[in-house]
PDB file of C-alpha atoms in Angstrom:
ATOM      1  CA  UNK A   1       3.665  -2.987 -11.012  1.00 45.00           C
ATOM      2  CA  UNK A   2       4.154  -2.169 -14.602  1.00 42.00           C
ATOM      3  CA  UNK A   3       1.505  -4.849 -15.869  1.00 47.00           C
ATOM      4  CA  UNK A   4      -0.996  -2.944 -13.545  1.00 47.00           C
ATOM      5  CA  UNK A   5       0.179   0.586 -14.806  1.00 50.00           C
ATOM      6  CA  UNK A   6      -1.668  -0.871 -18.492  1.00 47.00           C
ATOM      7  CA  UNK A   7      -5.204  -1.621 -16.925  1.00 51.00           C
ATOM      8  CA  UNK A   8      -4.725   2.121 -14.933  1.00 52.00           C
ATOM      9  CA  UNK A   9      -4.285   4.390 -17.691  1.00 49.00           C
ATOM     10  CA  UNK A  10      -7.015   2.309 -19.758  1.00 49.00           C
ATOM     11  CA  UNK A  11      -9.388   3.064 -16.439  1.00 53.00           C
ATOM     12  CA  UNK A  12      -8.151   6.392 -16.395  1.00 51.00           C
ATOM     13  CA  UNK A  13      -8.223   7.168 -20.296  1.00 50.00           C
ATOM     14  CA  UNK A  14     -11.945   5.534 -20.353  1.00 50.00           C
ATOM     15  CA  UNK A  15     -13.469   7.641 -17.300  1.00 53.00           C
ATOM     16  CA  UNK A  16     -11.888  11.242 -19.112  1.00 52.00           C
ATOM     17  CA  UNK A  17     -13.493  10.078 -22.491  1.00 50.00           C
ATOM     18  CA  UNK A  18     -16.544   8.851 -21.065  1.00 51.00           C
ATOM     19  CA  UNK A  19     -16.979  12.502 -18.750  1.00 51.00           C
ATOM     20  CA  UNK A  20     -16.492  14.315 -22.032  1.00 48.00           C
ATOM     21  CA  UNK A  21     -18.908  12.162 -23.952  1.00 48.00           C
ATOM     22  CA  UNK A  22     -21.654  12.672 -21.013  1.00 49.00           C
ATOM     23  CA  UNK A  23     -20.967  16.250 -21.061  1.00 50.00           C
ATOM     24  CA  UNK A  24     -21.721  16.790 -24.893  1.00 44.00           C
ATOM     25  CA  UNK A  25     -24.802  14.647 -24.851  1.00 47.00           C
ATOM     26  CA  UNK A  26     -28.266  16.591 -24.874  1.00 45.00           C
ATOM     27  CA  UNK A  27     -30.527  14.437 -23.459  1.00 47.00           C
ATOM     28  CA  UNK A  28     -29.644  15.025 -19.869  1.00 49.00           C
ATOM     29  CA  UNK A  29     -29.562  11.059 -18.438  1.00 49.00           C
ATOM     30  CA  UNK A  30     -26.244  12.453 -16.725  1.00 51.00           C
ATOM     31  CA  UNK A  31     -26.688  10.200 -13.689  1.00 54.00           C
ATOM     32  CA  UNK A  32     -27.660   7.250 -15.504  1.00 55.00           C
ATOM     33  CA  UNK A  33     -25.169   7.663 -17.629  1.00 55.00           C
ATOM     34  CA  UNK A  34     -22.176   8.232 -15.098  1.00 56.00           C
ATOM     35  CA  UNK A  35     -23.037   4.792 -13.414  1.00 59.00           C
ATOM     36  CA  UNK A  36     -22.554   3.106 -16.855  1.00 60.00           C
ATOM     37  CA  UNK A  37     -19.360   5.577 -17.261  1.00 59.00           C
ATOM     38  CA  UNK A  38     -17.858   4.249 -13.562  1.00 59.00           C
ATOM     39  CA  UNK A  39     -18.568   0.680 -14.446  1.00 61.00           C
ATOM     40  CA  UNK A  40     -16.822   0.476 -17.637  1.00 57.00           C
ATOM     41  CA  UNK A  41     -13.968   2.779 -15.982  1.00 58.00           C
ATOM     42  CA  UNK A  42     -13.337  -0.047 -12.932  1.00 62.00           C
ATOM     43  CA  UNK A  43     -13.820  -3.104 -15.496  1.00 64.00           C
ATOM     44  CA  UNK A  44     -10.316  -3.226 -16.690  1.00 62.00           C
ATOM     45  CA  UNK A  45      -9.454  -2.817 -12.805  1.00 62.00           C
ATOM     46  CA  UNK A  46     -11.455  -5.367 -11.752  1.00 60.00           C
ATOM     47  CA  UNK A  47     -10.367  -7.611 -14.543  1.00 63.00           C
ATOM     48  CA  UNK A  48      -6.674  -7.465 -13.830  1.00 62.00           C
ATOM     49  CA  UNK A  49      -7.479  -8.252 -10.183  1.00 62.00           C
ATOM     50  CA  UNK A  50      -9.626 -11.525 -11.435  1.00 61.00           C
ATOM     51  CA  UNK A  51      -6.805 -12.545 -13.484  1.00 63.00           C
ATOM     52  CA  UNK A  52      -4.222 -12.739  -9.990  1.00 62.00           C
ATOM     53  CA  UNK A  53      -4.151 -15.944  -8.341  1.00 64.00           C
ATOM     54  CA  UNK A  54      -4.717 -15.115  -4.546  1.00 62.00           C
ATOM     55  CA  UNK A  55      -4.202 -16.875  -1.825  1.00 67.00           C
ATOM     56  CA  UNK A  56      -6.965 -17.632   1.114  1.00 73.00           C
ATOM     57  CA  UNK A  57      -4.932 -16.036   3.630  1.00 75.00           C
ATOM     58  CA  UNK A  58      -4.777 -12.770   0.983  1.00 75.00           C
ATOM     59  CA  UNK A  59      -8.537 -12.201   0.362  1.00 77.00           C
ATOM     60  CA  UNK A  60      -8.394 -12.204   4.202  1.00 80.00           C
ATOM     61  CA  UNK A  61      -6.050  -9.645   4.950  1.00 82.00           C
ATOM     62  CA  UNK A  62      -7.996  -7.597   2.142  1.00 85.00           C
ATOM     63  CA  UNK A  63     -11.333  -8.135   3.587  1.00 86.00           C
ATOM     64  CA  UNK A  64      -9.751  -7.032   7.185  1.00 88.00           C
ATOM     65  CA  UNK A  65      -8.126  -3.995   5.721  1.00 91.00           C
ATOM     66  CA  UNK A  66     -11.304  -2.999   4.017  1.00 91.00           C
ATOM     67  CA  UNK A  67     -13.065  -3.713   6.967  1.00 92.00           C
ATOM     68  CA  UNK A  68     -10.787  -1.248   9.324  1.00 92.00           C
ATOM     69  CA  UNK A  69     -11.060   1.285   6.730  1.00 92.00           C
ATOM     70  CA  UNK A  70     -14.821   0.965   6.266  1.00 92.00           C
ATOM     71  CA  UNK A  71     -15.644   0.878  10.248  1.00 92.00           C
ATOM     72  CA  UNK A  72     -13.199   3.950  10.644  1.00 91.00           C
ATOM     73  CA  UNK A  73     -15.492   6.389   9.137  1.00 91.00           C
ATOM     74  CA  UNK A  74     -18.269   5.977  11.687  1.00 89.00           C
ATOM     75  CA  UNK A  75     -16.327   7.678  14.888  1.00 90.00           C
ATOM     76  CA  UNK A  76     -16.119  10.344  12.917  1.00 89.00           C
ATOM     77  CA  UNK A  77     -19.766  11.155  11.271  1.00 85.00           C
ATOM     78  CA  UNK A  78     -20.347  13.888  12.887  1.00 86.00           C
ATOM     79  CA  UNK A  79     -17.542  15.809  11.277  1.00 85.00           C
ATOM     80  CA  UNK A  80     -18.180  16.033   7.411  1.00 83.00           C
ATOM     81  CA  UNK A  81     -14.959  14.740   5.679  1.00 87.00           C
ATOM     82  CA  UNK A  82     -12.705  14.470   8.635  1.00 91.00           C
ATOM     83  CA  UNK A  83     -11.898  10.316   8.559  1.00 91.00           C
ATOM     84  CA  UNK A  84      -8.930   8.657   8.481  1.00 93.00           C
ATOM     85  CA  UNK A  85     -10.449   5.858   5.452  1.00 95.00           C
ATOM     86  CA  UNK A  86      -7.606   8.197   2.894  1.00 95.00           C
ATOM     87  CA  UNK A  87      -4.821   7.627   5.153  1.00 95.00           C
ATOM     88  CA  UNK A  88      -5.284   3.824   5.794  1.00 95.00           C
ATOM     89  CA  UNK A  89      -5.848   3.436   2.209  1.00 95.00           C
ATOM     90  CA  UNK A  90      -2.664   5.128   1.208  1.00 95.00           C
ATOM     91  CA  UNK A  91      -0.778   3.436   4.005  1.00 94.00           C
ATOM     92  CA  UNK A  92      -2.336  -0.223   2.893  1.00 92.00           C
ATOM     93  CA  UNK A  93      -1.514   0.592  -0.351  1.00 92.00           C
ATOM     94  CA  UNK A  94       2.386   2.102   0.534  1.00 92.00           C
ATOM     95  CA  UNK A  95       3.403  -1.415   1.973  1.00 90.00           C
ATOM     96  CA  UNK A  96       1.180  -3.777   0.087  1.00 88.00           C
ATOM     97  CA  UNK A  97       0.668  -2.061  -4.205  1.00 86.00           C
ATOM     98  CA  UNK A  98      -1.296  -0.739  -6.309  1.00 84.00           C
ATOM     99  CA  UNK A  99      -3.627  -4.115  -6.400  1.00 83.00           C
ATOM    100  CA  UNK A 100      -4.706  -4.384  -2.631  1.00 85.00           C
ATOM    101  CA  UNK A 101      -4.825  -0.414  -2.296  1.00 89.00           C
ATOM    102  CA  UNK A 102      -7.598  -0.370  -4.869  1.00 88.00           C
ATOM    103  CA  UNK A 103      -9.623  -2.872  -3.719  1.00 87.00           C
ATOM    104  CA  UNK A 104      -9.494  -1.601  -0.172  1.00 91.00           C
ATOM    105  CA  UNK A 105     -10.401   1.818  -1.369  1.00 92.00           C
ATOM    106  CA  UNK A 106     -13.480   0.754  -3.649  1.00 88.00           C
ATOM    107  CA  UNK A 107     -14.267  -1.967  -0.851  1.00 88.00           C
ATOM    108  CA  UNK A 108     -14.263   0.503   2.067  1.00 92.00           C
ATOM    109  CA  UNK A 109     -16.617   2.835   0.519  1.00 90.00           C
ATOM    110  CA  UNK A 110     -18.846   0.353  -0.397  1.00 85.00           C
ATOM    111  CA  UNK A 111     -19.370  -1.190   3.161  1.00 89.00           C
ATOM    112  CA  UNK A 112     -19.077   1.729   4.562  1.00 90.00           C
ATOM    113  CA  UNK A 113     -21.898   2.977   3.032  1.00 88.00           C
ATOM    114  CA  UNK A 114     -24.021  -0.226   4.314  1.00 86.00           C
ATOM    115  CA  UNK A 115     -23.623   2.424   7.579  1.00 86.00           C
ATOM    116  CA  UNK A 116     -24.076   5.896   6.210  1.00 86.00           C
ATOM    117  CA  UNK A 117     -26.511   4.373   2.974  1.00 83.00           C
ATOM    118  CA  UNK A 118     -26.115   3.759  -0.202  1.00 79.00           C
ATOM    119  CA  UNK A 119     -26.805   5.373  -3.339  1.00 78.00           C
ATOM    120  CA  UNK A 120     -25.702   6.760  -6.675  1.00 75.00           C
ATOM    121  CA  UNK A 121     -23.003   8.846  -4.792  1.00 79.00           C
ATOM    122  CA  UNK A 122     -21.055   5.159  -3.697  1.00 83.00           C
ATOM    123  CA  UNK A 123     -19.540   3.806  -7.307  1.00 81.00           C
ATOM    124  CA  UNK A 124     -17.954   7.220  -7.245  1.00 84.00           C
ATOM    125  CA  UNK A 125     -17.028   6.853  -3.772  1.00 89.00           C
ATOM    126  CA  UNK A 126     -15.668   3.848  -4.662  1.00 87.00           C
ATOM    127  CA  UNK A 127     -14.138   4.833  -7.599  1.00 86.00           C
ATOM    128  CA  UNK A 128     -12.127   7.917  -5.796  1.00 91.00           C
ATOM    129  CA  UNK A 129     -10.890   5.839  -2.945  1.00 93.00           C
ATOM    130  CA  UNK A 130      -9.974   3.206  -4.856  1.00 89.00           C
ATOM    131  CA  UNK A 131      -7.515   6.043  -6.981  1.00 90.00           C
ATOM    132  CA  UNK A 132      -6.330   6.872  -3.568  1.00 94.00           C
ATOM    133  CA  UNK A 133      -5.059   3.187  -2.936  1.00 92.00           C
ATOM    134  CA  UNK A 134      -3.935   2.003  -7.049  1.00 88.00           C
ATOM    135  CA  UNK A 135      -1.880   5.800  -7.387  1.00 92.00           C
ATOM    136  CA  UNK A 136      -0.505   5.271  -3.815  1.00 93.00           C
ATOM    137  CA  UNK A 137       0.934   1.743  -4.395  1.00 90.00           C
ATOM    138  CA  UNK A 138       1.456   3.039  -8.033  1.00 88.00           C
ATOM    139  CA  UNK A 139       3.710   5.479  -6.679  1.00 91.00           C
ATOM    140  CA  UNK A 140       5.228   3.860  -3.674  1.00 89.00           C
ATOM    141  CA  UNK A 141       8.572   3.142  -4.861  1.00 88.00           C
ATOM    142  CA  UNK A 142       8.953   6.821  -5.681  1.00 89.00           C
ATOM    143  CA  UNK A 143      11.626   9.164  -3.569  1.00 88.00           C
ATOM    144  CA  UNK A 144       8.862  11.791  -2.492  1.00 86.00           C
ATOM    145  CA  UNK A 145       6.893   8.654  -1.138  1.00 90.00           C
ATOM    146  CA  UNK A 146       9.573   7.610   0.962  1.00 87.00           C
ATOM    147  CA  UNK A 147       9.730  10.365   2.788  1.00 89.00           C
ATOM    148  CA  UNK A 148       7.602  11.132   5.587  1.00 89.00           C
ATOM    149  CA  UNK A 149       6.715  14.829   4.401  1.00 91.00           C
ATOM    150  CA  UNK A 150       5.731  13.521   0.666  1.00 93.00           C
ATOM    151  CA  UNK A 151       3.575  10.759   1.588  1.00 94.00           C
ATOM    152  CA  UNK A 152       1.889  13.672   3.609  1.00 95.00           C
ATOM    153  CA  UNK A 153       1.940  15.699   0.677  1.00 95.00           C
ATOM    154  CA  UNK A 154       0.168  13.296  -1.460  1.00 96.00           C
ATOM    155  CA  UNK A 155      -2.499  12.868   1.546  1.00 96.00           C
ATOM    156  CA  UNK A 156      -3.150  16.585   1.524  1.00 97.00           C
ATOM    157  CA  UNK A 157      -3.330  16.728  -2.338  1.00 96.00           C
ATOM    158  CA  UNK A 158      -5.796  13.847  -2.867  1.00 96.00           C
ATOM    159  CA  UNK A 159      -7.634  15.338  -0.121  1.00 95.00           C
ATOM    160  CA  UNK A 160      -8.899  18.155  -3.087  1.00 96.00           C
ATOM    161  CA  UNK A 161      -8.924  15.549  -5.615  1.00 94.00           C
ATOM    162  CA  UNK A 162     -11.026  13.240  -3.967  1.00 95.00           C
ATOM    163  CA  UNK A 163     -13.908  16.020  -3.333  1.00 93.00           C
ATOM    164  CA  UNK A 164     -13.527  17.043  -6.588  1.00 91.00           C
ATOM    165  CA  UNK A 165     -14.469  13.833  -7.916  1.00 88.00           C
ATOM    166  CA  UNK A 166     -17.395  13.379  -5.808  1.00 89.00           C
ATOM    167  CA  UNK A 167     -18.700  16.497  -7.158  1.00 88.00           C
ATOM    168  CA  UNK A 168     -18.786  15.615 -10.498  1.00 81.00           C
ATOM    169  CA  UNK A 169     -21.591  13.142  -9.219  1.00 78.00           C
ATOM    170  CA  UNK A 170     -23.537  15.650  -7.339  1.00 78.00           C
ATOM    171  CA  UNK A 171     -23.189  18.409 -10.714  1.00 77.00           C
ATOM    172  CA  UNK A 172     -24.969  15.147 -12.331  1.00 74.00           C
ATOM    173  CA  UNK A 173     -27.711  14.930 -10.441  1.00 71.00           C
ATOM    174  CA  UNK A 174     -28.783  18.410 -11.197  1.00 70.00           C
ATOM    175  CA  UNK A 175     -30.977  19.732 -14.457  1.00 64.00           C
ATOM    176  CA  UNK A 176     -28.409  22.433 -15.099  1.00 62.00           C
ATOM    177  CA  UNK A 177     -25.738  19.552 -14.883  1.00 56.00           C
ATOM    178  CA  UNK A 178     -23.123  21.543 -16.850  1.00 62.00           C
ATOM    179  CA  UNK A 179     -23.933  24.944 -16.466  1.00 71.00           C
ATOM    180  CA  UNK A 180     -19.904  26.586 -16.216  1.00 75.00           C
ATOM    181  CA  UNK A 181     -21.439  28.463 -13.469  1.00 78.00           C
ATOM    182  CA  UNK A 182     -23.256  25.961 -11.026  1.00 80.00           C
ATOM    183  CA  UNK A 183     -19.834  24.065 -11.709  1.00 79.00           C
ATOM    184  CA  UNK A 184     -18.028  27.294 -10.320  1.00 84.00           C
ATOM    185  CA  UNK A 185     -20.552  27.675  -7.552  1.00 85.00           C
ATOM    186  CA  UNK A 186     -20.250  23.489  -6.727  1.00 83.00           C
ATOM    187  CA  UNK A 187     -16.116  23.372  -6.610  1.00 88.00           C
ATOM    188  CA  UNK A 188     -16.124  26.862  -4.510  1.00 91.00           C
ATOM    189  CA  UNK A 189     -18.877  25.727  -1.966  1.00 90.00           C
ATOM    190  CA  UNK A 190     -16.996  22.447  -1.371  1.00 91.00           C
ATOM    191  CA  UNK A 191     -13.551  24.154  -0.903  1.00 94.00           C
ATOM    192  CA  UNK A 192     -13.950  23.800   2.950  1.00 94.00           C
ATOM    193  CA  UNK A 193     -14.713  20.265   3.223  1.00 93.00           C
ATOM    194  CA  UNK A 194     -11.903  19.197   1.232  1.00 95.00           C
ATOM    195  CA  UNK A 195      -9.363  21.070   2.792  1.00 95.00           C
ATOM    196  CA  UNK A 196     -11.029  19.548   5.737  1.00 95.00           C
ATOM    197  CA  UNK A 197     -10.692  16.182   4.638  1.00 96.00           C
ATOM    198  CA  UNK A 198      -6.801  17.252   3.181  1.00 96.00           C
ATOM    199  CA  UNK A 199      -5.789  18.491   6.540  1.00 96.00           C
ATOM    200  CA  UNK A 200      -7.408  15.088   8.165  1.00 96.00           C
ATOM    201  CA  UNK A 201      -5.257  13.236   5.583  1.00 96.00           C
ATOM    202  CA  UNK A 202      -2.322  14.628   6.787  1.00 96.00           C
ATOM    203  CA  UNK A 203      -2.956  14.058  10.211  1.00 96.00           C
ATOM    204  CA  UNK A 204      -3.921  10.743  10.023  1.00 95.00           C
ATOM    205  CA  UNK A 205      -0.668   9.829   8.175  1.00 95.00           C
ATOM    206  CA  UNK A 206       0.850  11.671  10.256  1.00 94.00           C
ATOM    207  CA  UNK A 207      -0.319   9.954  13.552  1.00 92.00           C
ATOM    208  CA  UNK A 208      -0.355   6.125  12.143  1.00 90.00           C
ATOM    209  CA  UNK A 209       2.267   5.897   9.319  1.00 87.00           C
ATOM    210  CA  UNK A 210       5.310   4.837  11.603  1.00 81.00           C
ATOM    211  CA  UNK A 211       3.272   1.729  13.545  1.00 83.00           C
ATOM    212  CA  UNK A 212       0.823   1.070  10.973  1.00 83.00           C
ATOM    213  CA  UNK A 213       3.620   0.502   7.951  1.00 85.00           C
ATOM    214  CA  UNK A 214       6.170  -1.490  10.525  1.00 86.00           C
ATOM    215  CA  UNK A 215       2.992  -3.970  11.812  1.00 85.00           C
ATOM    216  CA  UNK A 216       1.975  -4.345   8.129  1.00 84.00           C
ATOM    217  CA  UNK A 217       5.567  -4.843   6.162  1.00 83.00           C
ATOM    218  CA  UNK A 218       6.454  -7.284   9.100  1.00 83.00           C
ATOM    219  CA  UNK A 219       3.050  -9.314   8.246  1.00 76.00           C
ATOM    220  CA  UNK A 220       3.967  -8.599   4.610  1.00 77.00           C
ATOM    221  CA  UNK A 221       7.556 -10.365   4.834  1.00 76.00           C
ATOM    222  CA  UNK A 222       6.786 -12.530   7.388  1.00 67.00           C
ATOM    223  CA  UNK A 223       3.696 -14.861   5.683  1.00 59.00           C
ATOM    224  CA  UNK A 224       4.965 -13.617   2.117  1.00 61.00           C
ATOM    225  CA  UNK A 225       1.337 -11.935   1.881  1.00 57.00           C
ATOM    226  CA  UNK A 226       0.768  -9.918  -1.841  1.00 58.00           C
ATOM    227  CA  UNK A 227       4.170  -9.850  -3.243  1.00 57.00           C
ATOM    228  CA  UNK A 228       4.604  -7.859  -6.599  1.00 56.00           C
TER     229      UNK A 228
END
């Protein structure tokens, strides 16, 4: 966990400096510029998960994971940012690290999207859910995420944080990209859907965090699958 924590905060330290370089720039190639920002944010990510030897039977319990996560938005199109793709990320992640939460995360959202469409809104999609899963096995071994009430505490907070990054890609795609008041306007209009996607968190985790983390530690221990 602590070689991963190196490639994280390079990610991390890369995609602040990179915002606040796009920001100060003039010439107003914001979205173009945010898709070379995300994919020199994930490479370090990406890298560090090319460097660990997997096993066949790993890459398939990934691709399955990704696969429930991805299908699990469609029930629930119809209601804008109620899914349960946080919760099974953050549960993936709880029993499994840092590693497989992030590529299930960036995975689901991009497969997902083969559904709902693609375009310049999934790297960011994939960039936020794959946060979700690398900070949720990041954390895992922490007291708050042992308990019950802070793993739904962390659900409900990346809820926010997760809509907040998406809007940085929709403030992008606008002339006025960094106007301090369309920014206002964008983070108050979207207050709604991400407590609604906050509150889904929580009851997601709620609902599937007893079965879901028993059927995936005992799959976990019993085929040795992604040890740290």
């Amino acid at each position: 966990m602590v070689r991963f924590r190196f490639p994280l905060l390079i990610a991390l330290g890369l995609f602040v400096a990179g915002l606040a370089l796009t920001s100060a720039l003039k010439d107003r190639h914001y979205m173009l510029l945010s898709l070379v920002l995300l994919a020199v944010t994930l490479l370090p990510l990406f890298i560090r998960l090319e460097r660990r030897p997997l096993e066949s039977r790993e890459l398939v319990l990934l691709a399955v994971l990704s696969a429930v996560a991805a299908v699990s938005r469609i029930p629930f199109a119809a209601l804008p940012s109620v899914k349960p793709v946080s919760a099974i990320v953050i549960l993936s992640a709880y029993v499994f690290g840092a590693e497989a939460g992030f590529i299930i995360g960036a995975v689901a959202a991009l497969v997902s999207n083969i559904y709902f469409g693609q375009g310049p809104w999934t790297p960011w999609q994939m960039f936020a859910w794959g946060m979700v899963g690398l900070t949720a096995g990041w954390l895992r071994n922490t007291w708050w995420m042992k308990k019950k009430g802070g793993m739904l505490a962390f659900g409900f907070v990346w809820g926010f944080v997760f809509g907040w990054i998406m809007n940085i890609w929709y403030l992008i795609s606008l002339p006025d990209a960094f106007s301090w008041g369309l920014v206002t306007a964008a983070y108050a209009s979207s207050f709604y859907l991400d407590l609604a996607h906050a509150l889904s968190n929580v009851f997601f985790l709620a609902v599937l965090a007893g079965g879901w983390t028993k059927v995936l530690k005992r799959f976990r221990k019993k085929y040795g699958l992604l040890q740290e």
